[in-house]
Structures are given as C-alpha cells and as structure tokens.
mmCIF file of C-alpha atoms in Angstrom:
data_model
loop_
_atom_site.group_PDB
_atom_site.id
_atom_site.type_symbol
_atom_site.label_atom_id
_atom_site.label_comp_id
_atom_site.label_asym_id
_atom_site.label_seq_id
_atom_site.Cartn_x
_atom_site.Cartn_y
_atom_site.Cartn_z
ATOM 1 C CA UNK A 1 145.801 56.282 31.995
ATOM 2 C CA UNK A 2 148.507 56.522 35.102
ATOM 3 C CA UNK A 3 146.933 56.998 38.476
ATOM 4 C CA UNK A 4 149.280 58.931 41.124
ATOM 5 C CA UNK A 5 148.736 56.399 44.280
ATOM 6 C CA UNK A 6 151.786 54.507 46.023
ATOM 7 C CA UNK A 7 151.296 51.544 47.121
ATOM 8 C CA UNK A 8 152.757 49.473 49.773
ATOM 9 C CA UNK A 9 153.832 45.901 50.540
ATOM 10 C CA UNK A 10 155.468 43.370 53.068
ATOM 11 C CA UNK A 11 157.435 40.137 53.291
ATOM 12 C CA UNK A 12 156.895 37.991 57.008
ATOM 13 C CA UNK A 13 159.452 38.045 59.561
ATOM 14 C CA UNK A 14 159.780 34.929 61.540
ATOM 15 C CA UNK A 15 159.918 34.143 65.136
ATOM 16 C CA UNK A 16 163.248 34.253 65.723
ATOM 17 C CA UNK A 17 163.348 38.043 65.605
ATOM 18 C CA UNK A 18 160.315 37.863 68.732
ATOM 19 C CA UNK A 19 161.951 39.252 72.053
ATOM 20 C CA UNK A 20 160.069 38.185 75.008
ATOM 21 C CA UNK A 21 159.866 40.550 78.155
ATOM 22 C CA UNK A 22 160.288 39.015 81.201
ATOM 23 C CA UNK A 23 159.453 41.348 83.865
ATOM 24 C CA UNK A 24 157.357 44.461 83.622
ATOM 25 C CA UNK A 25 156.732 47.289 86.524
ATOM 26 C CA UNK A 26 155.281 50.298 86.473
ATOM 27 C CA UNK A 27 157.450 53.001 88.629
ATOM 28 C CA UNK A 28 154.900 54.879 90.496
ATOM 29 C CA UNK A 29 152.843 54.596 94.001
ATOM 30 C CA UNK A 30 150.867 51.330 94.022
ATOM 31 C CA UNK A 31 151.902 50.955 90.153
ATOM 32 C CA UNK A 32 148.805 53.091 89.436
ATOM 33 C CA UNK A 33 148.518 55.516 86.296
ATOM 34 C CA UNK A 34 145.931 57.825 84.343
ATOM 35 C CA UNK A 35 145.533 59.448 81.193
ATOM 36 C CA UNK A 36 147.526 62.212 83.193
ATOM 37 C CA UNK A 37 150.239 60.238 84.546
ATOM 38 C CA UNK A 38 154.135 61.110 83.806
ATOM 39 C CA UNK A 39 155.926 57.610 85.077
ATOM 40 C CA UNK A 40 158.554 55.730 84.098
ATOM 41 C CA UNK A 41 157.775 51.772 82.863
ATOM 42 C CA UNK A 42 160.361 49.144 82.988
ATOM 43 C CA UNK A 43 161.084 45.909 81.600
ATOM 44 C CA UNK A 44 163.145 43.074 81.165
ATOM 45 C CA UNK A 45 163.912 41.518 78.220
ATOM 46 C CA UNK A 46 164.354 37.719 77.547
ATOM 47 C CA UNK A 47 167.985 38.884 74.952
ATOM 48 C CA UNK A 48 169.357 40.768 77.812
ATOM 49 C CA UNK A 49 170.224 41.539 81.260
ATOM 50 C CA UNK A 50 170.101 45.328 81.543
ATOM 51 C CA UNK A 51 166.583 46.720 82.325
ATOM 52 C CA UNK A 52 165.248 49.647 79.765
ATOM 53 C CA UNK A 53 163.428 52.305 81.325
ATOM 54 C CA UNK A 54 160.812 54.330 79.166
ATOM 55 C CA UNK A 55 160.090 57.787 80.916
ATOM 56 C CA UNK A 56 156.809 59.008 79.597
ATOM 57 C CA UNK A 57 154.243 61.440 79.332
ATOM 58 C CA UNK A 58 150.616 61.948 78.637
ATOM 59 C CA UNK A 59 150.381 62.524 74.592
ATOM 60 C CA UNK A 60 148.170 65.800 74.341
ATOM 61 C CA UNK A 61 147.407 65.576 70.950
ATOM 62 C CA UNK A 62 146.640 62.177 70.683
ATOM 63 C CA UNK A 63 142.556 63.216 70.147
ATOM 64 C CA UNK A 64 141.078 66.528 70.089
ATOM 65 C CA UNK A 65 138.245 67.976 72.249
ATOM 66 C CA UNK A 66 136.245 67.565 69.617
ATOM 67 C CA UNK A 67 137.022 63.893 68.682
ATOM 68 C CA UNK A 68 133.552 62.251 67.242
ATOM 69 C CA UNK A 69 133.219 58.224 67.141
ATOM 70 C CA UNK A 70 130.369 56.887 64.673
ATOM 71 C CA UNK A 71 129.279 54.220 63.073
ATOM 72 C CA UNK A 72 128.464 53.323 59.474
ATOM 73 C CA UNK A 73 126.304 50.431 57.433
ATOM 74 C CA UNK A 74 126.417 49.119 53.977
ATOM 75 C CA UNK A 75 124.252 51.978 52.757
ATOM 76 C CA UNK A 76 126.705 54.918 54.152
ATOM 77 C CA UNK A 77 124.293 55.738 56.951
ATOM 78 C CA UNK A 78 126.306 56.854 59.484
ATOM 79 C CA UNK A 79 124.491 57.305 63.105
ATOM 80 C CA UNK A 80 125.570 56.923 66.874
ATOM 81 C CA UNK A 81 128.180 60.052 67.163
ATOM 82 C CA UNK A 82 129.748 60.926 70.163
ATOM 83 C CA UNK A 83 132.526 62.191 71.524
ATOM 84 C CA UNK A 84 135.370 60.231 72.647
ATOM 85 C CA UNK A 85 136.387 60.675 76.298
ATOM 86 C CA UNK A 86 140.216 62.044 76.850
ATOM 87 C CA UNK A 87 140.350 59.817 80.379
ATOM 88 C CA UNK A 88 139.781 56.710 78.314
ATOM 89 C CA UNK A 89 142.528 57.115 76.004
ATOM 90 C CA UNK A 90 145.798 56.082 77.826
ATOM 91 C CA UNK A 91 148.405 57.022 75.456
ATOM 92 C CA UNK A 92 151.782 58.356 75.849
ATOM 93 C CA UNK A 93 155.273 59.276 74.849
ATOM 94 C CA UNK A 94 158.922 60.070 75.605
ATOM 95 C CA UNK A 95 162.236 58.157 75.683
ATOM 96 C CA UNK A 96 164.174 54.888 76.298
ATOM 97 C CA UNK A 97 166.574 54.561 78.668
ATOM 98 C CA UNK A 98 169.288 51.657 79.187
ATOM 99 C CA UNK A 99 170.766 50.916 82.800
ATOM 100 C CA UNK A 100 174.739 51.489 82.497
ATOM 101 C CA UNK A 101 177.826 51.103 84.705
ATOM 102 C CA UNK A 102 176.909 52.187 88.346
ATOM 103 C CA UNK A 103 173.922 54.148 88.640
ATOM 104 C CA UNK A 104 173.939 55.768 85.615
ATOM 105 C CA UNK A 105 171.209 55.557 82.823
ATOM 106 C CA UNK A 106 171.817 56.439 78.792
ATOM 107 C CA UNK A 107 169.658 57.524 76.487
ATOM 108 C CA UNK A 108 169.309 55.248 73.365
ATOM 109 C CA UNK A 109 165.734 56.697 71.878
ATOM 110 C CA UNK A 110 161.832 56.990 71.818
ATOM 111 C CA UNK A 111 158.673 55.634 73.042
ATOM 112 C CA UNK A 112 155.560 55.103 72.215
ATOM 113 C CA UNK A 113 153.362 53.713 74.810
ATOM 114 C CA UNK A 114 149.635 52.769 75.111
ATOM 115 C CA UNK A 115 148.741 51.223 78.796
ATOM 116 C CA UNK A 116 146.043 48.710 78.589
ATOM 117 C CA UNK A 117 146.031 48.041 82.270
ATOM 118 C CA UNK A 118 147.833 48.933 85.284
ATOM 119 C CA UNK A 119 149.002 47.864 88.196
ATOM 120 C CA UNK A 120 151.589 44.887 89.292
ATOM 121 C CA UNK A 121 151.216 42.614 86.247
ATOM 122 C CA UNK A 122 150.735 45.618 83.730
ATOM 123 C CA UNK A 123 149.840 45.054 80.192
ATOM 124 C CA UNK A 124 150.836 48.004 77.310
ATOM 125 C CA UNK A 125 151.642 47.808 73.608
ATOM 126 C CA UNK A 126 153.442 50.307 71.615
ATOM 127 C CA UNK A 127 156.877 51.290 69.844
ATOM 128 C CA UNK A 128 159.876 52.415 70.393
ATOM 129 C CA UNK A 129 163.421 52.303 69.665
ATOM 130 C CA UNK A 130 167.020 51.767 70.198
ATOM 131 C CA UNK A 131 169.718 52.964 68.724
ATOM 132 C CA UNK A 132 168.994 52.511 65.083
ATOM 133 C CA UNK A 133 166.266 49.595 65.489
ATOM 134 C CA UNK A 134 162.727 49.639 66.075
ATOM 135 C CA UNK A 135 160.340 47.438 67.872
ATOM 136 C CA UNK A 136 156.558 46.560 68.008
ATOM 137 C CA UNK A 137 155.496 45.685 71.583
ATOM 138 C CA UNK A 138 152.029 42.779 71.011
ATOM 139 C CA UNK A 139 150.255 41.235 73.474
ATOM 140 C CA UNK A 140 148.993 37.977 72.414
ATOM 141 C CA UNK A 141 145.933 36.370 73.777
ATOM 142 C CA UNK A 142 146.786 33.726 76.546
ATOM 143 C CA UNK A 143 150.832 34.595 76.192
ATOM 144 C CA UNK A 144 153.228 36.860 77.524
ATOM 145 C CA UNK A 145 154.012 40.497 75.995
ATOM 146 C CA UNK A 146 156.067 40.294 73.500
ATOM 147 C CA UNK A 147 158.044 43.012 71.385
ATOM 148 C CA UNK A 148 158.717 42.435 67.800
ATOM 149 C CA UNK A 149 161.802 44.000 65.761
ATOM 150 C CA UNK A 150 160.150 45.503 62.855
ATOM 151 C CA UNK A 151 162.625 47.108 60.042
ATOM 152 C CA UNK A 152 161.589 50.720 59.077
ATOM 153 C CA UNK A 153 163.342 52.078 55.439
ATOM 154 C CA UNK A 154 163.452 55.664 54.681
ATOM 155 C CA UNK A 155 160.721 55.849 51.807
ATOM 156 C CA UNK A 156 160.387 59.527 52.442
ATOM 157 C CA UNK A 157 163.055 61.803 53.109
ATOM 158 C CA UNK A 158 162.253 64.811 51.433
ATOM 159 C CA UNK A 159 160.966 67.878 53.861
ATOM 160 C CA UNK A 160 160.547 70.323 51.322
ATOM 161 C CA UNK A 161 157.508 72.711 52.694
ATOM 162 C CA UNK A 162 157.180 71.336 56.183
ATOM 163 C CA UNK A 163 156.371 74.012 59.198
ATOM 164 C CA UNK A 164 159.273 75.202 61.545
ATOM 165 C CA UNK A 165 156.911 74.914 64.191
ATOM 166 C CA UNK A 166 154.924 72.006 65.549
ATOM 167 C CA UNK A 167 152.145 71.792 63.880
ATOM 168 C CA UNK A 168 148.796 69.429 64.327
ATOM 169 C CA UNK A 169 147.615 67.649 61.776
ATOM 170 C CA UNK A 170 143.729 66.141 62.215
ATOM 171 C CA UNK A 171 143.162 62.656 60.638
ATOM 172 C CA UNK A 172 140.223 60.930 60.055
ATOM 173 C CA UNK A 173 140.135 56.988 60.165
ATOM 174 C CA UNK A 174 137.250 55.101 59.331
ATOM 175 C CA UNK A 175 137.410 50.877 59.413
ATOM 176 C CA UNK A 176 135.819 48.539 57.218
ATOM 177 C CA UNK A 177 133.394 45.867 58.086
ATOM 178 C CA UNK A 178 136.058 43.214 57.389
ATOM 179 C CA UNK A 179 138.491 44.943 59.941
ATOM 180 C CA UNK A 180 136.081 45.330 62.605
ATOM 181 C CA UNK A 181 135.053 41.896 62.489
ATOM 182 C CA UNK A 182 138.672 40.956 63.371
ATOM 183 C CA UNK A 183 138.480 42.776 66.429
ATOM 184 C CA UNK A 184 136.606 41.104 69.771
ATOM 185 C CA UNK A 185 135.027 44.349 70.380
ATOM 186 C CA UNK A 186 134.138 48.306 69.446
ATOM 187 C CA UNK A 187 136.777 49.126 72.195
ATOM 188 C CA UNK A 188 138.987 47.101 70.530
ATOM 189 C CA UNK A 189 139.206 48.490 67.415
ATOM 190 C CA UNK A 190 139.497 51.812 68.946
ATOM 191 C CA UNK A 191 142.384 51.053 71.326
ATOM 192 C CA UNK A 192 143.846 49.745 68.109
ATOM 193 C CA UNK A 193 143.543 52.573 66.253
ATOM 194 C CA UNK A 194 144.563 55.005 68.691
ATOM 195 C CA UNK A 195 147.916 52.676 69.151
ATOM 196 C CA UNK A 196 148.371 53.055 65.515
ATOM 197 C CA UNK A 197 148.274 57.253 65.750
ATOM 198 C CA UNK A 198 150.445 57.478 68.264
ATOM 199 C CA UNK A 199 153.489 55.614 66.940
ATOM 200 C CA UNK A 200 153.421 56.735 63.359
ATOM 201 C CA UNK A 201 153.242 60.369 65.110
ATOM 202 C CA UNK A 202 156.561 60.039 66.147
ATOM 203 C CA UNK A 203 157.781 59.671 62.519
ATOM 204 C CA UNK A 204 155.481 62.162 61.611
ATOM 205 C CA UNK A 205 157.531 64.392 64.342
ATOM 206 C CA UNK A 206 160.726 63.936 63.477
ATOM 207 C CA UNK A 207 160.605 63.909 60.338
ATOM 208 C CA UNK A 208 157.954 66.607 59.152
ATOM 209 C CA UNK A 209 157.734 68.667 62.490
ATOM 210 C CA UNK A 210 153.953 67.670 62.641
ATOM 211 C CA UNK A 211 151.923 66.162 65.327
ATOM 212 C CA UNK A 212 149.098 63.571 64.088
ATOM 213 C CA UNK A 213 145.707 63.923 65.950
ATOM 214 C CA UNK A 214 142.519 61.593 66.003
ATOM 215 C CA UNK A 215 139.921 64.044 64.878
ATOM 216 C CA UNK A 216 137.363 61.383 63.574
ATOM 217 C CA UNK A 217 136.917 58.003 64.062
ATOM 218 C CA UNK A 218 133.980 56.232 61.739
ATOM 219 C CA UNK A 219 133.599 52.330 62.566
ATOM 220 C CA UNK A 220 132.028 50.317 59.882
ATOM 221 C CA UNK A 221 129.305 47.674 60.976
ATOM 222 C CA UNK A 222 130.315 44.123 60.546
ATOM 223 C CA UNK A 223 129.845 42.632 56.990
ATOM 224 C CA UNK A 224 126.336 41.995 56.804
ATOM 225 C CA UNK A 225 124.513 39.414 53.868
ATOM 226 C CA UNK A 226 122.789 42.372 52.448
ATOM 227 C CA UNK A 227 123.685 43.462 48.812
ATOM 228 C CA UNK A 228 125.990 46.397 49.846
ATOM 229 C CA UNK A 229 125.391 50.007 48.248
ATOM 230 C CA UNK A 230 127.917 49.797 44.849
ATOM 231 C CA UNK A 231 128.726 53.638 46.197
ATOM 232 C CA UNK A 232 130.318 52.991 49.904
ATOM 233 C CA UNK A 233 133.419 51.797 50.868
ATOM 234 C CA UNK A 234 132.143 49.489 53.493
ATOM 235 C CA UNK A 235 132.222 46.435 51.353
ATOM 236 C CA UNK A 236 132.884 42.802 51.872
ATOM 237 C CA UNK A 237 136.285 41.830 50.329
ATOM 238 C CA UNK A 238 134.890 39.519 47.399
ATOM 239 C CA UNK A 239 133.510 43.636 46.199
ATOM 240 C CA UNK A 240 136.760 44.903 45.145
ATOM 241 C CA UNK A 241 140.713 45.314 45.463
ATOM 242 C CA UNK A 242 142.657 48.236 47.383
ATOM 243 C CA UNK A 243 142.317 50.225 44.400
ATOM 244 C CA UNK A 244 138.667 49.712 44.020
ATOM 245 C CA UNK A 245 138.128 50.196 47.866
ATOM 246 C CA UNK A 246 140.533 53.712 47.335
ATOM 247 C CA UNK A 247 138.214 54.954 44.954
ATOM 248 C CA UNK A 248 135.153 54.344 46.454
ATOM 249 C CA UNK A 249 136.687 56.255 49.424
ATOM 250 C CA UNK A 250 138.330 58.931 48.149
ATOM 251 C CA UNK A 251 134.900 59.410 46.771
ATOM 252 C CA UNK A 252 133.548 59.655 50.321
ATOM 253 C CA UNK A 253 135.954 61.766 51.536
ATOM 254 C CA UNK A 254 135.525 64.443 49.136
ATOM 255 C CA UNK A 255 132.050 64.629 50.076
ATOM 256 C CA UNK A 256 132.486 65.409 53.830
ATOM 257 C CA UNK A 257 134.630 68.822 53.076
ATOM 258 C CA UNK A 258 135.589 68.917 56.576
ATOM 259 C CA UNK A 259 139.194 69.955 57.599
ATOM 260 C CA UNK A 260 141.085 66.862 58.428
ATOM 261 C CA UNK A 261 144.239 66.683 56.981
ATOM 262 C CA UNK A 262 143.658 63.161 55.543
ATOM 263 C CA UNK A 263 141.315 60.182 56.009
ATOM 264 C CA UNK A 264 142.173 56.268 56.013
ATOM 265 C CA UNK A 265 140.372 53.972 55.659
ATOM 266 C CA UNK A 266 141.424 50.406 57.603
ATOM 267 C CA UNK A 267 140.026 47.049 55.637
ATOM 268 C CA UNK A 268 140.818 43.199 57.329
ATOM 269 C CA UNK A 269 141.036 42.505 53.014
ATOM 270 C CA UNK A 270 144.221 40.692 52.325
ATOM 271 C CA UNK A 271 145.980 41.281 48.409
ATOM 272 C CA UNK A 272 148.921 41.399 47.020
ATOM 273 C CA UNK A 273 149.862 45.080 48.861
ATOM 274 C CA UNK A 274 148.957 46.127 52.515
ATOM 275 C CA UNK A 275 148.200 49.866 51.672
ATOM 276 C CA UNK A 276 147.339 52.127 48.850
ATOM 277 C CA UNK A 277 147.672 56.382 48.959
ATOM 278 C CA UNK A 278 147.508 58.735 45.963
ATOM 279 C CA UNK A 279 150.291 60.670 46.411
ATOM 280 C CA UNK A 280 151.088 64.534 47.161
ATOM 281 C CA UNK A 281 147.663 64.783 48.214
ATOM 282 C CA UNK A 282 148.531 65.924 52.403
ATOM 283 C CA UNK A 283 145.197 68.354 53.142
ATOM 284 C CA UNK A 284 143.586 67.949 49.346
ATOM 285 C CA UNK A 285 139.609 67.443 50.116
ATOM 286 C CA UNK A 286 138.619 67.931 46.647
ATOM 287 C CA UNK A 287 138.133 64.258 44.454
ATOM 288 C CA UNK A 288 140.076 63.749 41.174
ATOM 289 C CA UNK A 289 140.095 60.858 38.758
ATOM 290 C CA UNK A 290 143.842 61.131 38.221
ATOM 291 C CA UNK A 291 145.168 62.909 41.378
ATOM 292 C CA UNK A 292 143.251 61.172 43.995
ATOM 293 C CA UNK A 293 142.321 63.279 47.267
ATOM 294 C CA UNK A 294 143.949 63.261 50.662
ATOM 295 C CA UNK A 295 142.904 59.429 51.350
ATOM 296 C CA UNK A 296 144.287 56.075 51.909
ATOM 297 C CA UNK A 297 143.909 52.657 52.561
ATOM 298 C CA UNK A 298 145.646 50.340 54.994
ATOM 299 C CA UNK A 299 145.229 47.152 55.114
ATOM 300 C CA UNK A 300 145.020 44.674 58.323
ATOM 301 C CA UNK A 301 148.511 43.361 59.486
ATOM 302 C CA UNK A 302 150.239 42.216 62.358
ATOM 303 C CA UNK A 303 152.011 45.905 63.209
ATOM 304 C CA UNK A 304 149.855 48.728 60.830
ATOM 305 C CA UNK A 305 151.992 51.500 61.958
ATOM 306 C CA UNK A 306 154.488 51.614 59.500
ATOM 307 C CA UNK A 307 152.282 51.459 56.684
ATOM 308 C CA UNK A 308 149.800 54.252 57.912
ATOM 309 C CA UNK A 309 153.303 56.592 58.743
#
C-alpha cells in the first residue's frame, strides 16, 4: 500500500551562522506601539555597520473575529473556548530597508515581525529577508536577540490553480501535550504559534496569492500518567511516530467538518523527520485511508516556520 503524505526533514546549523543584534529601537513617540501601530523598528547587527530599518504594519489577517482558543485532554474532551482578543496579538508585516550613501534608504525585502514588548530595550522575534537570504530572529532566555540565517529551498513551485486575488485561507492548529509542555506557559505557546502564521504567510503570499489566518487554536493539556484514549492525537511520544500521530489526526479532523482550509497539529516528539502532510489535500475535510485529508503534523524545532509553509 503507498500512502500520499510528504514528509519533511532537517540537518543542524551551527553557531557560526548566529548574527547578534546589537542595538534595537523602536521609531515612534516614547518607543510605544499597539496591535494598531504602523512604525518603523531598527537594529544593528553584530556582521555590520549599516542599520536595517523594517517599516511595518498591523497584519489584519493574522486571526479572525471569530478566532476560538480551547483546550483538549487525553480523552478528546475539548472545553474552555473563547475567543482570542485582536489587541493581544501584536503581529505585523512589511519590508526591510538598508541605510545607503547619504540619506538614502534601499529596499532589500520583507518582514515579519511579532513585538513581545515595547519600549527602549524592545524585545520581537520574527523573519525576514535580504536579498536572497532569510533569517529567524530568537530571543533566548537570559541572552541577547539573536537572528539566525535559516536556508529556505524551493520544494514547491508549481501555482497551477491559485486565485488572482488575495485570498484568506483559515487554519486550524492544535498542539500536543508534548509541545505544550515545552512551553513556560499557555501564552507562550500561543505567541508561538501566532509567530509561526505570520511568517510562513508571507510564502504563502508570494507564492500562492493567499493570506494564512488563525481561525482555531486547540491546546492540548500536558501529558498526563493516565492511559491515553487509543483514538486522540494527544498522546505521549512513547504512543506512536509522525505517521501514527497523522492518522490519528487526520481522523479528528474529518470529524469537525468545519471550513478551515487545513489543520496541524504541533507535537514536542522528536524522529527521524520534523513534519508529515498527505499531499494535494489544501481544503479536503473528508478522511481517506490512502489520500489523507487536509492535515499535518509539525514537529517541535528551533525555527517551525519553514516546515509548517
């Protein structure tokens, strides 16, 4: 039997390709900004002299009005919705900038910016790029920021069918026990799923001419010592491989019918690939052994992006 799923895998980069940023500054009155804000953010990095300027913009789409967050235990229960609150989210978008001769400024490419706080010492993670690189921008507990050079291939490039218009496209995410637990917090895991969203948009953009938007967000409980329900995905890692944890999800999925695009499922369980999809299945809510259903898994890395685009 041949399952139709791609899967996806990684080799470590090492630390010489980490570019520090040495100063930081947020270009607006008092170095203030909200979910509304249209600023420009600085920096300095530690390879360079030239500042980069990232002019940016609220991303609109980034969740809908509608956006539920909810929670889900080892037996599938799923309890606690709400919505998720548009002022909390502070996620934008827009271009990169590098200081020439004189006065002038050039444009060398995009951004992808998520603030995490404000102010004269700010702190923000994101993407973006220039000229034909791209970068990861981590902040790592008791360091500096950091950005990261992270090397994108072109596994897609056919565009066959895509709109002529922008077009939204609702996604569902749902994490796994294991990746929760690798998060400090709820809030965490949400910040770092709305990160996620709104840098693989931009590939989503440009290449496809469609706009990714949280519509759901499920958050499994952490792994618990109870004997977890064979039937849900929100298993332990000793219960199953990517493929295994696909399945069981795809399952899931089906049985929602709602009109999300596609659902993915984020697991902190390590194998020998970091993400699993059954292809050609964009907006497919109905389950098949053999073709899958619009789902995926992605597993926990150091920059998730990529492998969710």
């Amino acid at each position: 039997m041949r399952l139709n799923y791609a899967a996806a895998s990684s080799t470590c980069k090492t630390s010489e390709s980490e570019i520090h940023i040495e100063e930081a500054e947020i270009y607006t009155p008092l170095q203030r900004v909200d979910h509304l804000s249209r600023f420009s953010l600085g920096l300095r990095l530690s390879n360079e002299h030239r500042w980069l300027k990232f002019t940016l913009e609220p991303n609109d789409n980034i969740i809908a009005d509608n956006t539920q967050l909810s929670y889900v235990d080892n037996g599938n229960c799923i309890g606690v919705c709400r919505n998720m609150e548009r002022s909390a989210v502070m996620a934008f978008k827009g271009s990169v900038w590098v200081q020439g001769t004189g006065k002038c400024w050039d444009k060398v490419g995009w951004a992808r910016i998520c603030i995490r706080k404000d102010g004269p010492d700010p702190l923000f993670e994101g993407t973006y790029s220039k000229q034909k690189s791209i970068y990861d921008i981590q902040i790592r507990p008791a360091e500096m920021n950091n950005t990261h050079q992270w090397d994108l291939r072109r596994t897609i490039s056919n565009t066959t069918g895509c709109p002529n218009s922008r077009m939204v496209a609702s996604v569902g995410i749902a994490t796994d026990c294991s990746y929760t637990a690798s998060f400090d917090s709820t809030d965490a895991v949400i910040h770092n799923v709305i990160r996620m969203i709104n840098s693989a948009s931009e590939v989503f953009e440009s290449s496809f001419n469609i706009t990714l938007s949280l519509g759901a967000l499920v958050v499994g409980e952490r792994c618990q010592d109870l004997t977890p329900d064979p039937r849900t995905w929100n298993i332990p890692c000793s219960n199953g491989s990517l493929s295994h944890r696909l399945d069981l999800f795809s399952r899931w999925r089906a049985s929602r019918r709602d009109n999300h695009a596609f659902w993915t499922l984020m697991t902190g369980c390590s194998g020998a690939g970091i993400g699993l999809a059954w292809m050609a299945q964009l907006c497919n809510t109905n389950f098949d052994q053999h073709c899958g259903t619009g789902a995926n898994v992605v597993a926990r890395t150091g920059v998730e992006w990529p492998v969710f685009a």
